[in-house]
mmCIF file of C-alpha atoms in Angstrom:
data_model
loop_
_atom_site.group_PDB
_atom_site.id
_atom_site.type_symbol
_atom_site.label_atom_id
_atom_site.label_comp_id
_atom_site.label_asym_id
_atom_site.label_seq_id
_atom_site.Cartn_x
_atom_site.Cartn_y
_atom_site.Cartn_z
ATOM 1 C CA MET A 1 0.000 0.000 0.000
ATOM 2 C CA GLN A 2 1.370 3.386 -0.916
ATOM 3 C CA THR A 3 1.077 5.845 1.946
ATOM 4 C CA HIS A 4 1.136 9.628 1.769
ATOM 5 C CA ASP A 5 2.823 10.199 5.057
ATOM 6 C CA ALA A 6 3.910 13.641 6.072
ATOM 7 C CA ALA A 7 7.046 14.508 7.979
ATOM 8 C CA PRO A 8 5.902 14.942 11.575
ATOM 9 C CA ALA A 9 7.211 18.109 13.165
ATOM 10 C CA GLY A 10 10.408 17.362 15.027
ATOM 11 C CA ALA A 11 10.870 13.870 13.560
ATOM 12 C CA VAL A 12 14.516 13.238 12.816
ATOM 13 C CA THR A 13 14.802 9.602 11.819
ATOM 14 C CA THR A 14 12.423 6.777 11.083
ATOM 15 C CA ALA A 15 13.084 4.115 13.641
ATOM 16 C CA THR A 16 10.475 1.655 12.414
ATOM 17 C CA GLY A 17 12.340 0.218 9.457
ATOM 18 C CA ALA A 18 9.348 1.044 7.265
ATOM 19 C CA PRO A 19 10.027 1.225 3.504
ATOM 20 C CA PRO A 20 10.976 4.707 2.273
ATOM 21 C CA HIS A 21 8.205 6.857 0.809
ATOM 22 C CA ARG A 22 7.949 6.748 -2.940
ATOM 23 C CA GLY A 23 6.023 8.555 -5.595
ATOM 24 C CA ARG A 24 4.162 11.753 -4.882
ATOM 25 C CA GLY A 25 6.505 13.026 -2.209
ATOM 26 C CA ARG A 26 5.694 14.383 1.176
ATOM 27 C CA ARG A 27 2.740 16.644 1.911
ATOM 28 C CA PRO A 28 2.701 19.094 4.789
ATOM 29 C CA ALA A 29 1.847 17.301 8.054
ATOM 30 C CA GLU A 30 -1.062 19.635 8.801
ATOM 31 C CA GLU A 31 -2.695 18.811 5.488
ATOM 32 C CA VAL A 32 -2.411 15.062 6.000
ATOM 33 C CA ARG A 33 -3.654 15.380 9.541
ATOM 34 C CA ALA A 34 -6.702 17.385 8.436
ATOM 35 C CA ASP A 35 -7.452 14.698 5.820
ATOM 36 C CA VAL A 36 -7.362 11.968 8.461
ATOM 37 C CA LEU A 37 -9.614 13.944 10.796
ATOM 38 C CA ARG A 38 -12.114 14.411 7.968
ATOM 39 C CA THR A 39 -12.061 10.683 7.231
ATOM 40 C CA VAL A 40 -12.546 9.791 10.903
ATOM 41 C CA GLY A 41 -15.248 12.406 11.408
ATOM 42 C CA ASP A 42 -17.238 11.119 8.408
ATOM 43 C CA LEU A 43 -16.937 7.546 9.689
ATOM 44 C CA ILE A 44 -18.065 8.386 13.217
ATOM 45 C CA LEU A 45 -20.972 10.615 12.235
ATOM 46 C CA SER A 46 -22.380 7.984 9.900
ATOM 47 C CA GLU A 47 -21.488 4.736 11.673
ATOM 48 C CA GLY A 48 -20.464 5.474 15.252
ATOM 49 C CA LEU A 49 -17.558 3.785 16.968
ATOM 50 C CA ALA A 50 -18.108 0.100 16.257
ATOM 51 C CA ASP A 51 -16.050 -0.231 13.083
ATOM 52 C CA LEU A 52 -13.575 2.573 13.694
ATOM 53 C CA THR A 53 -10.136 0.942 13.688
ATOM 54 C CA PHE A 54 -6.646 2.266 12.960
ATOM 55 C CA GLU A 55 -6.467 -0.365 10.194
ATOM 56 C CA ARG A 56 -9.543 1.003 8.466
ATOM 57 C CA VAL A 57 -8.558 4.662 8.875
ATOM 58 C CA ALA A 58 -5.107 3.881 7.492
ATOM 59 C CA ARG A 59 -6.725 2.215 4.476
ATOM 60 C CA SER A 60 -9.241 5.020 3.867
ATOM 61 C CA SER A 61 -6.813 7.874 4.308
ATOM 62 C CA GLY A 62 -3.667 6.325 2.848
ATOM 63 C CA VAL A 63 -1.701 7.230 5.970
ATOM 64 C CA SER A 64 0.381 4.553 7.675
ATOM 65 C CA LYS A 65 -0.703 3.144 11.009
ATOM 66 C CA THR A 66 2.682 4.181 12.402
ATOM 67 C CA THR A 67 1.924 7.805 11.671
ATOM 68 C CA LEU A 68 -1.633 7.520 12.977
ATOM 69 C CA TYR A 69 -0.392 6.078 16.275
ATOM 70 C CA LYS A 70 2.205 8.809 16.510
ATOM 71 C CA TRP A 71 -0.503 11.493 16.314
ATOM 72 C CA TRP A 72 -3.272 9.706 18.213
ATOM 73 C CA PRO A 73 -2.091 7.213 20.843
ATOM 74 C CA SER A 74 -5.469 5.457 21.132
ATOM 75 C CA ARG A 75 -8.654 4.768 19.204
ATOM 76 C CA GLY A 76 -10.525 7.004 21.655
ATOM 77 C CA ALA A 77 -8.189 9.940 20.989
ATOM 78 C CA LEU A 78 -8.523 9.475 17.224
ATOM 79 C CA ALA A 79 -12.309 9.255 17.493
ATOM 80 C CA LEU A 80 -12.635 12.316 19.724
ATOM 81 C CA ASP A 81 -10.404 14.501 17.581
ATOM 82 C CA GLY A 82 -12.273 13.484 14.421
ATOM 83 C CA TYR A 83 -15.644 14.013 16.077
ATOM 84 C CA PHE A 84 -14.706 17.453 17.409
ATOM 85 C CA HIS A 85 -13.698 18.680 13.968
ATOM 86 C CA ALA A 86 -16.718 17.098 12.289
ATOM 87 C CA VAL A 87 -19.308 18.725 14.552
ATOM 88 C CA GLU A 88 -17.599 22.106 14.958
ATOM 89 C CA PRO A 89 -19.565 23.861 12.164
ATOM 90 C CA ALA A 90 -22.935 22.476 13.331
ATOM 91 C CA LEU A 91 -22.232 23.495 16.935
ATOM 92 C CA ALA A 92 -20.966 27.018 16.224
ATOM 93 C CA PHE A 93 -22.390 29.768 18.452
ATOM 94 C CA ASP A 94 -24.237 32.539 16.713
ATOM 95 C CA ASP A 95 -23.935 36.022 18.121
ATOM 96 C CA THR A 96 -26.941 37.956 16.837
ATOM 97 C CA GLY A 97 -26.992 39.990 20.038
ATOM 98 C CA ASP A 98 -29.921 37.978 21.436
ATOM 99 C CA VAL A 99 -28.337 35.375 23.691
ATOM 100 C CA ARG A 100 -31.553 33.531 24.404
ATOM 101 C CA ALA A 101 -32.330 32.973 20.724
ATOM 102 C CA ASP A 102 -28.692 32.116 19.940
ATOM 103 C CA LEU A 103 -28.478 29.590 22.765
ATOM 104 C CA SER A 104 -31.770 28.015 21.851
ATOM 105 C CA HIS A 105 -30.603 27.635 18.247
ATOM 106 C CA GLN A 106 -27.299 26.073 19.286
ATOM 107 C CA LEU A 107 -28.924 23.718 21.799
ATOM 108 C CA HIS A 108 -31.387 22.444 19.214
ATOM 109 C CA SER A 109 -28.453 21.752 16.858
ATOM 110 C CA PHE A 110 -26.573 20.062 19.693
ATOM 111 C CA ALA A 111 -29.532 17.819 20.530
ATOM 112 C CA GLU A 112 -29.771 16.883 16.855
ATOM 113 C CA VAL A 113 -26.072 16.016 16.607
ATOM 114 C CA MET A 114 -26.338 13.938 19.773
ATOM 115 C CA GLY A 115 -29.031 11.851 18.090
ATOM 116 C CA THR A 116 -26.615 10.683 15.356
ATOM 117 C CA PRO A 117 -24.355 7.613 15.572
ATOM 118 C CA GLY A 118 -21.585 10.130 16.275
ATOM 119 C CA GLY A 119 -23.407 11.474 19.326
ATOM 120 C CA ARG A 120 -23.956 7.943 20.549
ATOM 121 C CA ALA A 121 -20.230 7.288 20.090
ATOM 122 C CA LEU A 122 -19.418 10.354 22.188
ATOM 123 C CA LEU A 123 -21.641 9.101 25.017
ATOM 124 C CA GLN A 124 -19.890 5.727 24.869
ATOM 125 C CA LEU A 125 -16.542 7.477 25.201
ATOM 126 C CA VAL A 126 -17.825 9.513 28.169
ATOM 127 C CA GLY A 127 -19.027 6.214 29.630
ATOM 128 C CA GLY A 128 -15.695 4.493 29.093
ATOM 129 C CA SER A 129 -13.840 7.449 30.603
ATOM 130 C CA GLN A 130 -15.373 6.630 34.008
ATOM 131 C CA THR A 131 -13.010 3.675 34.339
ATOM 132 C CA ASP A 132 -10.209 4.686 31.934
ATOM 133 C CA PRO A 133 -8.086 7.679 33.021
ATOM 134 C CA ASP A 134 -6.291 7.873 29.659
ATOM 135 C CA LEU A 135 -9.594 8.100 27.831
ATOM 136 C CA ALA A 136 -10.823 10.697 30.340
ATOM 137 C CA ALA A 137 -7.746 12.817 29.603
ATOM 138 C CA ALA A 138 -8.252 12.447 25.833
ATOM 139 C CA LEU A 139 -11.939 13.351 26.210
ATOM 140 C CA SER A 140 -11.057 16.540 28.028
ATOM 141 C CA ASP A 141 -8.082 17.477 25.830
ATOM 142 C CA LEU A 142 -9.689 16.752 22.479
ATOM 143 C CA TYR A 143 -13.361 17.533 23.015
ATOM 144 C CA THR A 144 -15.116 18.589 26.181
ATOM 145 C CA SER A 145 -12.754 21.293 27.476
ATOM 146 C CA ALA A 146 -12.871 23.153 24.190
ATOM 147 C CA ARG A 147 -16.657 22.782 23.889
ATOM 148 C CA ARG A 148 -17.124 24.012 27.460
ATOM 149 C CA ARG A 149 -14.871 27.000 26.768
ATOM 150 C CA LEU A 150 -16.813 27.990 23.648
ATOM 151 C CA ALA A 151 -20.112 27.866 25.544
ATOM 152 C CA GLU A 152 -18.711 29.795 28.508
ATOM 153 C CA GLU A 153 -17.305 32.470 26.206
ATOM 154 C CA ARG A 154 -20.675 33.026 24.494
ATOM 155 C CA LEU A 155 -22.431 33.180 27.866
ATOM 156 C CA ALA A 156 -19.800 35.518 29.326
ATOM 157 C CA ARG A 157 -20.248 37.932 26.397
ATOM 158 C CA ALA A 158 -23.992 37.932 27.056
ATOM 159 C CA GLN A 159 -23.352 38.603 30.730
ATOM 160 C CA GLU A 160 -21.077 41.532 29.850
ATOM 161 C CA ALA A 161 -23.795 42.831 27.515
ATOM 162 C CA GLY A 162 -26.286 42.773 30.404
ATOM 163 C CA GLN A 163 -28.403 39.890 29.032
ATOM 164 C CA ILE A 164 -27.540 37.555 31.915
ATOM 165 C CA ARG A 165 -27.565 38.623 35.564
ATOM 166 C CA GLY A 166 -24.157 39.578 36.913
ATOM 167 C CA ASP A 167 -24.462 37.178 39.846
ATOM 168 C CA ALA A 168 -25.173 34.103 37.670
ATOM 169 C CA ASP A 169 -22.302 31.645 37.221
ATOM 170 C CA VAL A 170 -21.972 30.979 33.489
ATOM 171 C CA ARG A 171 -19.908 27.841 34.145
ATOM 172 C CA VAL A 172 -22.859 26.369 36.035
ATOM 173 C CA LEU A 173 -25.207 27.284 33.178
ATOM 174 C CA VAL A 174 -23.160 24.983 30.946
ATOM 175 C CA ASP A 175 -23.979 22.055 33.256
ATOM 176 C CA GLN A 176 -27.668 23.046 33.394
ATOM 177 C CA LEU A 177 -28.044 23.287 29.602
ATOM 178 C CA TRP A 178 -25.696 20.909 27.773
ATOM 179 C CA GLY A 179 -25.097 18.765 30.884
ATOM 180 C CA ALA A 180 -28.841 18.239 31.277
ATOM 181 C CA ILE A 181 -29.018 16.948 27.691
ATOM 182 C CA TYR A 182 -26.097 14.579 28.298
ATOM 183 C CA TYR A 183 -27.773 13.294 31.469
ATOM 184 C CA ARG A 184 -31.113 12.619 29.822
ATOM 185 C CA LEU A 185 -29.385 10.760 26.981
ATOM 186 C CA MET A 186 -27.148 8.726 29.300
ATOM 187 C CA VAL A 187 -29.868 7.896 31.867
ATOM 188 C CA PRO A 188 -33.067 7.870 29.792
ATOM 189 C CA ASP A 189 -35.689 6.559 32.309
ATOM 190 C CA GLY A 190 -38.602 6.940 29.931
ATOM 191 C CA VAL A 191 -37.891 10.585 29.164
ATOM 192 C CA THR A 192 -36.601 11.758 25.796
ATOM 193 C CA VAL A 193 -34.637 14.638 24.331
ATOM 194 C CA ASP A 194 -36.993 16.487 21.994
ATOM 195 C CA ALA A 195 -37.597 20.086 20.968
ATOM 196 C CA ALA A 196 -39.901 20.750 23.934
ATOM 197 C CA PHE A 197 -37.197 19.534 26.324
ATOM 198 C CA VAL A 198 -34.631 21.888 24.803
ATOM 199 C CA ASP A 199 -37.085 24.818 24.945
ATOM 200 C CA ALA A 200 -37.848 24.078 28.598
ATOM 201 C CA LEU A 201 -34.137 24.057 29.495
ATOM 202 C CA VAL A 202 -33.790 27.622 28.244
ATOM 203 C CA ASP A 203 -37.138 28.890 29.542
ATOM 204 C CA HIS A 204 -36.542 27.569 33.075
ATOM 205 C CA LEU A 205 -33.138 29.208 33.336
ATOM 206 C CA PHE A 206 -33.971 32.544 31.764
ATOM 207 C CA ASP A 207 -37.407 33.043 33.306
ATOM 208 C CA GLY A 208 -36.900 31.208 36.598
ATOM 209 C CA VAL A 209 -39.488 28.795 37.973
ATOM 210 C CA THR A 210 -40.613 30.888 40.943
ATOM 211 C CA PRO A 211 -44.127 32.226 40.325
ATOM 212 C CA ARG A 212 -44.216 36.002 39.832
ATOM 213 C CA MET B 1 -19.674 -23.071 54.635
ATOM 214 C CA GLN B 2 -23.054 -23.016 56.283
ATOM 215 C CA THR B 3 -25.520 -20.848 54.464
ATOM 216 C CA HIS B 4 -28.687 -19.263 55.801
ATOM 217 C CA ASP B 5 -30.639 -19.426 52.598
ATOM 218 C CA ALA B 6 -34.262 -18.498 52.544
ATOM 219 C CA ALA B 7 -36.967 -20.162 50.519
ATOM 220 C CA PRO B 8 -37.503 -17.910 47.503
ATOM 221 C CA ALA B 9 -41.152 -17.052 46.981
ATOM 222 C CA GLY B 10 -42.666 -19.559 44.583
ATOM 223 C CA ALA B 11 -39.785 -22.034 44.822
ATOM 224 C CA VAL B 12 -41.075 -25.590 44.874
ATOM 225 C CA THR B 13 -38.070 -27.826 44.537
ATOM 226 C CA THR B 14 -34.352 -27.378 44.623
ATOM 227 C CA ALA B 15 -33.070 -28.379 41.221
ATOM 228 C CA THR B 16 -29.419 -27.668 41.909
ATOM 229 C CA GLY B 17 -28.579 -30.768 43.899
ATOM 230 C CA ALA B 18 -27.245 -28.560 46.696
ATOM 231 C CA PRO B 19 -27.024 -30.169 50.129
ATOM 232 C CA PRO B 20 -30.114 -29.685 52.303
ATOM 233 C CA HIS B 21 -30.084 -26.814 54.775
ATOM 234 C CA ARG B 22 -29.169 -27.802 58.309
ATOM 235 C CA GLY B 23 -29.097 -26.093 61.618
ATOM 236 C CA ARG B 24 -30.908 -22.863 62.216
ATOM 237 C CA GLY B 25 -33.622 -23.475 59.678
ATOM 238 C CA ARG B 26 -34.943 -21.152 57.047
ATOM 239 C CA ARG B 27 -35.470 -17.464 57.567
ATOM 240 C CA PRO B 28 -38.045 -15.487 55.597
ATOM 241 C CA ALA B 29 -36.700 -14.583 52.158
ATOM 242 C CA GLU B 30 -37.314 -10.867 52.646
ATOM 243 C CA GLU B 31 -35.187 -10.854 55.788
ATOM 244 C CA VAL B 32 -32.279 -12.626 54.108
ATOM 245 C CA ARG B 33 -32.576 -10.341 51.104
ATOM 246 C CA ALA B 34 -32.506 -7.223 53.286
ATOM 247 C CA ASP B 35 -29.386 -8.550 55.037
ATOM 248 C CA VAL B 36 -27.622 -9.049 51.723
ATOM 249 C CA LEU B 37 -28.565 -5.557 50.527
ATOM 250 C CA ARG B 38 -27.172 -4.105 53.751
ATOM 251 C CA THR B 39 -23.928 -6.025 53.292
ATOM 252 C CA VAL B 40 -23.609 -4.900 49.675
ATOM 253 C CA GLY B 41 -24.531 -1.292 50.479
ATOM 254 C CA ASP B 42 -21.891 -1.095 53.227
ATOM 255 C CA LEU B 43 -19.266 -2.543 50.891
ATOM 256 C CA ILE B 44 -20.041 -0.147 48.058
ATOM 257 C CA LEU B 45 -20.278 3.003 50.151
ATOM 258 C CA SER B 46 -16.921 2.308 51.789
ATOM 259 C CA GLU B 47 -14.950 0.675 48.976
ATOM 260 C CA GLY B 48 -16.733 1.211 45.682
ATOM 261 C CA LEU B 49 -17.093 -1.459 43.022
ATOM 262 C CA ALA B 50 -13.577 -2.828 42.646
ATOM 263 C CA ASP B 51 -13.762 -5.690 45.153
ATOM 264 C CA LEU B 52 -17.499 -6.344 45.004
ATOM 265 C CA THR B 53 -17.866 -9.973 43.904
ATOM 266 C CA PHE B 54 -20.611 -12.566 44.394
ATOM 267 C CA GLU B 55 -17.974 -14.702 46.147
ATOM 268 C CA ARG B 56 -17.253 -12.036 48.711
ATOM 269 C CA VAL B 57 -20.908 -11.116 49.283
ATOM 270 C CA ALA B 58 -21.749 -14.814 49.749
ATOM 271 C CA ARG B 59 -18.965 -15.092 52.318
ATOM 272 C CA SER B 60 -19.941 -11.910 54.195
ATOM 273 C CA SER B 61 -23.674 -12.569 54.240
ATOM 274 C CA GLY B 62 -23.671 -16.363 54.595
ATOM 275 C CA VAL B 63 -26.017 -16.667 51.603
ATOM 276 C CA SER B 64 -25.114 -19.085 48.816
ATOM 277 C CA LYS B 65 -24.001 -17.766 45.461
ATOM 278 C CA THR B 66 -26.835 -19.758 43.882
ATOM 279 C CA THR B 67 -29.391 -17.745 45.819
ATOM 280 C CA LEU B 68 -27.585 -14.471 45.128
ATOM 281 C CA TYR B 69 -27.598 -15.151 41.381
ATOM 282 C CA LYS B 70 -31.287 -16.071 41.566
ATOM 283 C CA TRP B 71 -32.120 -12.672 43.023
ATOM 284 C CA TRP B 72 -29.569 -10.533 41.179
ATOM 285 C CA PRO B 73 -28.539 -11.838 37.758
ATOM 286 C CA SER B 74 -25.403 -9.673 37.525
ATOM 287 C CA ARG B 75 -22.861 -7.877 39.659
ATOM 288 C CA GLY B 76 -24.239 -4.569 38.383
ATOM 289 C CA ALA B 77 -27.773 -5.444 39.503
ATOM 290 C CA LEU B 78 -26.530 -6.510 42.940
ATOM 291 C CA ALA B 79 -24.474 -3.333 43.286
ATOM 292 C CA LEU B 80 -27.302 -1.020 42.196
ATOM 293 C CA ASP B 81 -29.887 -2.588 44.496
ATOM 294 C CA GLY B 82 -27.504 -2.431 47.462
ATOM 295 C CA TYR B 83 -26.536 1.149 46.659
ATOM 296 C CA PHE B 84 -30.153 2.296 46.299
ATOM 297 C CA HIS B 85 -31.076 0.938 49.727
ATOM 298 C CA ALA B 86 -27.901 2.281 51.349
ATOM 299 C CA VAL B 87 -28.383 5.867 50.185
ATOM 300 C CA GLU B 88 -32.165 6.057 50.549
ATOM 301 C CA PRO B 89 -32.135 7.621 54.041
ATOM 302 C CA ALA B 90 -29.467 10.209 53.129
ATOM 303 C CA LEU B 91 -31.341 11.167 49.960
ATOM 304 C CA ALA B 92 -34.828 11.443 51.473
ATOM 305 C CA PHE B 93 -36.813 14.533 50.486
ATOM 306 C CA ASP B 94 -37.898 16.794 53.309
ATOM 307 C CA ASP B 95 -41.224 18.522 52.995
ATOM 308 C CA THR B 96 -41.082 21.509 55.308
ATOM 309 C CA GLY B 97 -43.360 23.445 52.958
ATOM 310 C CA ASP B 98 -40.427 25.450 51.554
ATOM 311 C CA VAL B 99 -39.445 23.641 48.375
ATOM 312 C CA ARG B 100 -36.393 25.751 47.700
ATOM 313 C CA ALA B 101 -34.875 25.034 51.119
ATOM 314 C CA ASP B 102 -35.854 21.352 50.935
ATOM 315 C CA LEU B 103 -34.340 20.922 47.487
ATOM 316 C CA SER B 104 -31.182 22.713 48.453
ATOM 317 C CA HIS B 105 -30.800 20.458 51.486
ATOM 318 C CA GLN B 106 -31.362 17.293 49.445
ATOM 319 C CA LEU B 107 -29.003 18.395 46.664
ATOM 320 C CA HIS B 108 -26.215 19.121 49.136
ATOM 321 C CA SER B 109 -26.700 15.617 50.589
ATOM 322 C CA PHE B 110 -26.736 14.144 47.093
ATOM 323 C CA ALA B 111 -23.497 15.910 46.145
ATOM 324 C CA GLU B 112 -21.928 14.573 49.344
ATOM 325 C CA VAL B 113 -23.026 10.984 48.646
ATOM 326 C CA MET B 114 -21.714 11.262 45.099
ATOM 327 C CA GLY B 115 -18.291 12.109 46.494
ATOM 328 C CA THR B 116 -18.034 8.724 48.274
ATOM 329 C CA PRO B 117 -16.628 5.525 46.717
ATOM 330 C CA GLY B 118 -20.284 4.523 46.337
ATOM 331 C CA GLY B 119 -21.052 7.581 44.211
ATOM 332 C CA ARG B 120 -17.995 6.854 42.089
ATOM 333 C CA ALA B 121 -19.269 3.272 41.668
ATOM 334 C CA LEU B 122 -22.641 4.594 40.502
ATOM 335 C CA LEU B 123 -20.957 6.774 37.861
ATOM 336 C CA GLN B 124 -18.977 3.755 36.664
ATOM 337 C CA LEU B 125 -22.234 1.812 36.301
ATOM 338 C CA VAL B 126 -23.823 4.698 34.366
ATOM 339 C CA GLY B 127 -20.679 4.702 32.201
ATOM 340 C CA GLY B 128 -20.835 0.965 31.585
ATOM 341 C CA SER B 129 -24.527 1.171 30.751
ATOM 342 C CA GLN B 130 -23.680 3.156 27.584
ATOM 343 C CA THR B 131 -22.449 -0.053 25.952
ATOM 344 C CA ASP B 132 -24.281 -2.702 28.014
ATOM 345 C CA PRO B 133 -28.076 -2.828 27.528
ATOM 346 C CA ASP B 134 -28.554 -5.304 30.420
ATOM 347 C CA LEU B 135 -26.731 -2.975 32.781
ATOM 348 C CA ALA B 136 -28.756 -0.022 31.451
ATOM 349 C CA ALA B 137 -31.973 -1.899 32.237
ATOM 350 C CA ALA B 138 -30.733 -2.794 35.733
ATOM 351 C CA LEU B 139 -29.692 0.821 36.322
ATOM 352 C CA SER B 140 -33.147 2.052 35.446
ATOM 353 C CA ASP B 141 -35.045 -0.713 37.259
ATOM 354 C CA LEU B 142 -33.019 -0.693 40.460
ATOM 355 C CA TYR B 143 -31.914 2.893 40.863
ATOM 356 C CA THR B 144 -32.476 5.822 38.519
ATOM 357 C CA SER B 145 -36.194 5.433 37.727
ATOM 358 C CA ALA B 146 -37.106 5.351 41.394
ATOM 359 C CA ARG B 147 -34.824 8.278 42.238
ATOM 360 C CA ARG B 148 -36.250 10.314 39.344
ATOM 361 C CA ARG B 149 -39.789 9.532 40.498
ATOM 362 C CA LEU B 150 -39.075 10.648 44.085
ATOM 363 C CA ALA B 151 -37.637 13.942 42.855
ATOM 364 C CA GLU B 152 -40.504 14.533 40.434
ATOM 365 C CA GLU B 153 -43.066 13.831 43.161
ATOM 366 C CA ARG B 154 -41.510 16.389 45.516
ATOM 367 C CA LEU B 155 -41.347 18.977 42.725
ATOM 368 C CA ALA B 156 -44.921 18.250 41.612
ATOM 369 C CA ARG B 157 -46.192 18.790 45.169
ATOM 370 C CA ALA B 158 -44.425 22.145 45.225
ATOM 371 C CA GLN B 159 -45.947 23.027 41.874
ATOM 372 C CA GLU B 160 -49.424 22.149 43.182
ATOM 373 C CA ALA B 161 -48.714 24.289 46.259
ATOM 374 C CA GLY B 162 -47.918 27.245 43.992
ATOM 375 C CA GLN B 163 -44.176 27.331 44.758
ATOM 376 C CA ILE B 164 -43.161 26.442 41.198
ATOM 377 C CA ARG B 165 -44.691 28.073 38.105
ATOM 378 C CA GLY B 166 -47.448 26.038 36.538
ATOM 379 C CA ASP B 167 -45.809 26.140 33.114
ATOM 380 C CA ALA B 168 -42.485 24.701 34.336
ATOM 381 C CA ASP B 169 -41.811 21.045 33.493
ATOM 382 C CA VAL B 170 -40.743 19.336 36.707
ATOM 383 C CA ARG B 171 -39.271 16.406 34.770
ATOM 384 C CA VAL B 172 -36.855 18.809 33.080
ATOM 385 C CA LEU B 173 -35.933 20.329 36.444
ATOM 386 C CA VAL B 174 -34.636 16.892 37.461
ATOM 387 C CA ASP B 175 -32.172 16.996 34.555
ATOM 388 C CA GLN B 176 -31.153 20.578 35.381
ATOM 389 C CA LEU B 177 -30.493 19.850 39.071
ATOM 390 C CA TRP B 178 -29.342 16.247 39.630
ATOM 391 C CA GLY B 179 -28.404 15.759 35.961
ATOM 392 C CA ALA B 180 -26.133 18.809 36.108
ATOM 393 C CA ILE B 181 -24.317 17.279 39.091
ATOM 394 C CA TYR B 182 -23.903 13.952 37.270
ATOM 395 C CA TYR B 183 -22.549 15.770 34.231
ATOM 396 C CA ARG B 184 -19.989 17.774 36.153
ATOM 397 C CA LEU B 185 -18.788 14.620 37.923
ATOM 398 C CA MET B 186 -18.623 12.553 34.743
ATOM 399 C CA VAL B 187 -16.999 15.259 32.580
ATOM 400 C CA PRO B 188 -14.966 17.308 35.080
ATOM 401 C CA ASP B 189 -12.998 19.730 32.805
ATOM 402 C CA GLY B 190 -11.393 21.621 35.657
ATOM 403 C CA VAL B 191 -14.706 22.398 37.370
ATOM 404 C CA THR B 192 -15.744 20.803 40.639
ATOM 405 C CA VAL B 193 -18.907 19.966 42.535
ATOM 406 C CA ASP B 194 -18.844 22.038 45.706
ATOM 407 C CA ALA B 195 -21.387 23.838 47.882
ATOM 408 C CA ALA B 196 -21.312 26.981 45.718
ATOM 409 C CA PHE B 197 -22.092 24.893 42.628
ATOM 410 C CA VAL B 198 -25.107 23.315 44.321
ATOM 411 C CA ASP B 199 -26.349 26.720 45.508
ATOM 412 C CA ALA B 200 -25.983 28.156 42.013
ATOM 413 C CA LEU B 201 -28.023 25.284 40.509
ATOM 414 C CA VAL B 202 -30.986 26.190 42.701
ATOM 415 C CA ASP B 203 -30.567 29.971 42.467
ATOM 416 C CA HIS B 204 -30.398 29.960 38.665
ATOM 417 C CA LEU B 205 -33.554 27.910 38.312
ATOM 418 C CA PHE B 206 -35.655 29.620 40.951
ATOM 419 C CA ASP B 207 -34.576 33.195 40.285
ATOM 420 C CA GLY B 208 -33.893 32.969 36.559
ATOM 421 C CA VAL B 209 -30.796 34.495 34.991
ATOM 422 C CA THR B 210 -32.510 37.284 33.055
ATOM 423 C CA PRO B 211 -31.735 40.659 34.652
ATOM 424 C CA ARG B 212 -34.760 42.259 36.285
#
């Protein structure tokens, strides 16, 4: 199999005894890496985790398993990085100036993404991370920390703009919006994630549930 | 080893060829079952899941493994049933007439329980249930459905008493209170579950985050 490996940054020699690269020459590492992430993201969104293997990704992307392992030390890390890049456009935060409408829009998109095989794969990785510290670290490094930061930043801008009370804790709002969706998907108990659920999440937090 | 097995309700014959019970005679099944649950609950709260085995529970409780397997078909089911009974008193819902104070009190207790080895064990079982449908069914049957129902009942009483807006969905409040705690424990990302977090959960939902 001909591979299109890139020169990893900082690599000096090839210690694996692999055959030298022939043919089309080396492409920039970032380009190859982006190709692999696209391949993995497509696989996960359409099929979930079950058939995601280094073998298959190497075959689909034309990148050697040695290089894949160098960049992603585990299947979980590869899956999470691919998933993050695949869902980034769908989970972007609008900023129309109306935080409530923007949040609602993003949360509906998030709930939709979580209903795909890719969303199911993410929940399985969160599940596995409860007993696997390496997977927990990969989950945080490659997905959840960045997603939490993006949400907190949008909420903090709204707070600065006076659309969220100054004494609210925007970090806690992340747990009460996206965290509530995760919980209902991970512990279903006869309740489902639908549009009314997402609307209620936002209404409860913005309006408060104390009678006026 | 002498075992103190009870006659399971509906059991007619012993098909296992086990030796007949001698000595102290048979105790009522419910009593034996309660003893086992106490043993399992104590083990989980103090040590978590790691060393919980049918072998060890049989030894500690003096009940045969055959009987244990008859009542609880898997280690997860045994663990969840024991855990549910062990934490029930700590997680009881007060009804002083002030739902906000009662909820706050219960949520602080819940956060405390979740910080024990038993709480960690529960999160591991939720994690495992993402890829194990039998465990997911046991989780719902033996723990989460009943806990959700207790919370919803307390919230519904408060709604009937006019302490929660009529258009709020108390089922969604469960996800935004207890679910938010689960999420922060399962996906930590540098944030912790402390008293201020629990207070903020309640304040956000009761007061709303829209500036007045």
